[in-house]
């Protein structure tokens, strides 16, 4: 709030959060309450590869909070001699679009197969966890490595989720690839479902390998709408680089918390998106409207 000018404070907009429908620790309803409590005006629910939390979030949405229904899609770039995983945020798409829904369902199944294989590798090395236990932590939501991390914490072998993601555990030694969606296919499917695709944390080198800028140029030509710049996993230099690239390509810039409840340290609303960028996303969407 700017004292004395009478101008309203700009809306606070967080376009990337996770609930128990994937690997967050708050239910969609609790997440809406947390968003409102943090003073947000707009929050996007972007669970991994699922829209399962949309209805509960919409029902629980407090007055004064706008809900943007979305997802974070597990993609892969199949480059000339490497395959690099990446995350695509998709906003306001039609959840009944057959082609997109089928791909999301396929990835969820692939996640189960991969999770089970990771558990087998850990068990072969004497780690006393089971696939049933891990599935229990996911409780019907999209299974991810954070659920395996929870099992590792239960054994006492690691103390925190971040420790479970160290290279000697799920970060490298027990990391297996998933059967993700080709990123060009994903951009096309999201657009065909009336959604707006935004590349999540594109320069987050601390999470692993990143794709070259040339790929982002090609994705922009293929229908990518925006780049997430302000994210906890981006250094100040990485944020500046993403902003410059977005300006060059005419892409929207977003910022978000990528809140996961107690699976990550970041607070909801820790990073936000400018109102004009949000308006551009809403104007481009043809699938479902924001709620509220
Ligand atoms: P998956 O989708 O199964 O490959 O797991 C990736 C998820 O693990 C991300 O969406 C984060 O929620 C979480 N994650 C990745 N790296 C870390 C980390 N270093 N500390 C805590 N959580 C992490
Ligand atoms: Zn996650
Ligand atoms: Fe992500
Ligand atoms: Fe995320």
Coordinates of C-alpha atoms and ligand atoms in Angstrom, one line a residue, residues 16 18 48 72-73 86-89 200-201 207 228 231 233 258 260 264, ligand 3:
X16 CA 2.3 -21.9 -9.1
X18 CA 0.8 -27.7 -5.2
X48 CA 1.8 -32.3 -11.2
X72 CA 2.3 -28.5 -14.0
X73 CA 3.1 -31.0 -16.8
X86 CA 11.3 -29.9 -17.9
X87 CA 8.1 -28.6 -16.4
X88 CA 5.4 -26.8 -18.3
X89 CA 2.8 -24.8 -16.4
X200 CA 8.3 -23.3 -15.2
X201 CA 11.7 -22.4 -13.7
X207 CA 17.7 -28.7 -10.0
X228 CA 8.6 -18.2 -15.1
X231 CA 11.3 -18.6 -8.6
X233 CA 15.4 -22.0 -7.7
X258 CA 5.9 -23.2 -6.2
X260 CA 4.5 -27.4 -1.6
X264 CA 9.6 -27.3 0.7
Ligands
LIG3 FE1 8.5 -27.8 -11.2

